[in-house]
PDB file of C-alpha atoms in Angstrom:
ATOM      1  CA  MET A   1      46.421  19.972 -32.111  1.00 94.00           C
ATOM      2  CA  LYS A   2      45.044  23.258 -33.342  1.00 96.00           C
ATOM      3  CA  ILE A   3      41.261  23.698 -33.259  1.00 97.00           C
ATOM      4  CA  MET A   4      38.993  26.703 -33.710  1.00 97.00           C
ATOM      5  CA  LEU A   5      37.282  27.599 -30.435  1.00 98.00           C
ATOM      6  CA  ASN A   6      34.570  30.265 -30.619  1.00 97.00           C
ATOM      7  CA  ASP A   7      36.097  31.610 -33.870  1.00 95.00           C
ATOM      8  CA  ALA A   8      39.647  31.821 -32.469  1.00 97.00           C
ATOM      9  CA  PRO A   9      42.583  29.432 -32.964  1.00 97.00           C
ATOM     10  CA  TYR A  10      43.246  27.309 -29.888  1.00 97.00           C
ATOM     11  CA  GLU A  11      46.058  24.834 -29.197  1.00 96.00           C
ATOM     12  CA  PHE A  12      44.475  21.797 -27.536  1.00 95.00           C
ATOM     13  CA  ALA A  13      46.363  18.902 -25.950  1.00 92.00           C
ATOM     14  CA  GLY A  14      43.392  16.614 -25.200  1.00 95.00           C
ATOM     15  CA  GLU A  15      41.261  14.323 -27.321  1.00 97.00           C
ATOM     16  CA  THR A  16      37.566  14.778 -26.508  1.00 97.00           C
ATOM     17  CA  LEU A  17      35.038  17.531 -25.849  1.00 97.00           C
ATOM     18  CA  GLU A  18      35.073  16.546 -22.192  1.00 96.00           C
ATOM     19  CA  ASP A  19      38.871  16.997 -22.118  1.00 97.00           C
ATOM     20  CA  LEU A  20      38.383  20.479 -23.589  1.00 97.00           C
ATOM     21  CA  ILE A  21      35.845  21.474 -20.924  1.00 96.00           C
ATOM     22  CA  ILE A  22      38.226  20.256 -18.207  1.00 95.00           C
ATOM     23  CA  GLU A  23      41.180  22.094 -19.785  1.00 96.00           C
ATOM     24  CA  LEU A  24      39.134  25.313 -19.935  1.00 96.00           C
ATOM     25  CA  ASP A  25      38.034  24.797 -16.298  1.00 94.00           C
ATOM     26  CA  LYS A  26      34.367  25.201 -17.253  1.00 92.00           C
ATOM     27  CA  SER A  27      31.417  23.740 -15.404  1.00 88.00           C
ATOM     28  CA  GLN A  28      29.305  21.338 -17.451  1.00 88.00           C
ATOM     29  CA  GLN A  29      26.184  23.009 -16.091  1.00 89.00           C
ATOM     30  CA  GLY A  30      24.619  25.742 -18.199  1.00 90.00           C
ATOM     31  CA  ILE A  31      26.638  25.204 -21.371  1.00 95.00           C
ATOM     32  CA  ALA A  32      26.052  23.678 -24.783  1.00 96.00           C
ATOM     33  CA  ILE A  33      28.692  22.666 -27.307  1.00 97.00           C
ATOM     34  CA  ALA A  34      28.489  22.649 -31.091  1.00 98.00           C
ATOM     35  CA  LEU A  35      31.094  20.755 -33.082  1.00 98.00           C
ATOM     36  CA  ASN A  36      31.287  21.587 -36.783  1.00 97.00           C
ATOM     37  CA  GLN A  37      27.866  23.275 -36.566  1.00 96.00           C
ATOM     38  CA  GLN A  38      26.147  20.307 -34.871  1.00 97.00           C
ATOM     39  CA  VAL A  39      25.071  20.424 -31.224  1.00 97.00           C
ATOM     40  CA  VAL A  40      26.585  17.514 -29.301  1.00 98.00           C
ATOM     41  CA  PRO A  41      24.506  16.054 -26.443  1.00 97.00           C
ATOM     42  CA  ARG A  42      26.245  16.228 -23.072  1.00 96.00           C
ATOM     43  CA  SER A  43      26.070  12.433 -22.809  1.00 96.00           C
ATOM     44  CA  LEU A  44      28.435  12.184 -25.813  1.00 98.00           C
ATOM     45  CA  TRP A  45      31.075  14.727 -24.719  1.00 97.00           C
ATOM     46  CA  CYS A  46      33.311  12.023 -23.235  1.00 97.00           C
ATOM     47  CA  SER A  47      33.332  10.005 -26.467  1.00 97.00           C
ATOM     48  CA  THR A  48      33.326  12.801 -29.064  1.00 97.00           C
ATOM     49  CA  GLY A  49      36.850  13.221 -30.382  1.00 97.00           C
ATOM     50  CA  LEU A  50      38.358  16.358 -31.835  1.00 97.00           C
ATOM     51  CA  ASP A  51      40.863  16.624 -34.661  1.00 95.00           C
ATOM     52  CA  GLU A  52      42.883  19.309 -36.423  1.00 93.00           C
ATOM     53  CA  GLN A  53      40.673  22.199 -37.495  1.00 87.00           C
ATOM     54  CA  SER A  54      37.606  21.067 -35.523  1.00 96.00           C
ATOM     55  CA  LEU A  55      35.203  23.995 -35.203  1.00 98.00           C
ATOM     56  CA  VAL A  56      33.984  24.183 -31.606  1.00 98.00           C
ATOM     57  CA  PHE A  57      31.529  26.686 -30.181  1.00 98.00           C
ATOM     58  CA  ILE A  58      30.731  26.795 -26.473  1.00 97.00           C
ATOM     59  CA  PHE A  59      27.502  28.530 -25.534  1.00 95.00           C
ATOM     60  CA  GLU A  60      26.973  29.602 -21.918  1.00 90.00           C
ATOM     61  CA  SER A  61      23.647  30.540 -20.366  1.00 86.00           C
ATOM     62  CA  ILE A  62      23.676  33.835 -18.518  1.00 80.00           C
ATOM     63  CA  ALA A  63      21.022  34.751 -15.988  1.00 75.00           C
ATOM     64  CA  GLY A  64      20.041  38.339 -15.608  1.00 72.00           C
ATOM     65  CA  GLY A  65      17.185  40.659 -15.404  1.00 60.00           C
TER      66      GLY A  65
END
């Protein structure tokens, strides 16, 4: 299915937000996910399904100084 990931089209073969994180090889630590402009709690990533044209934003914390 085709979703929008951080404002870019992305072809996604999985079903849930957790599948997306695994496909992108991202750590679950230090990130937040918004789906259609609503932040999704980490505890719901495994049960939150995506569909065509889902708008997903992944925010990553960056340490620095």
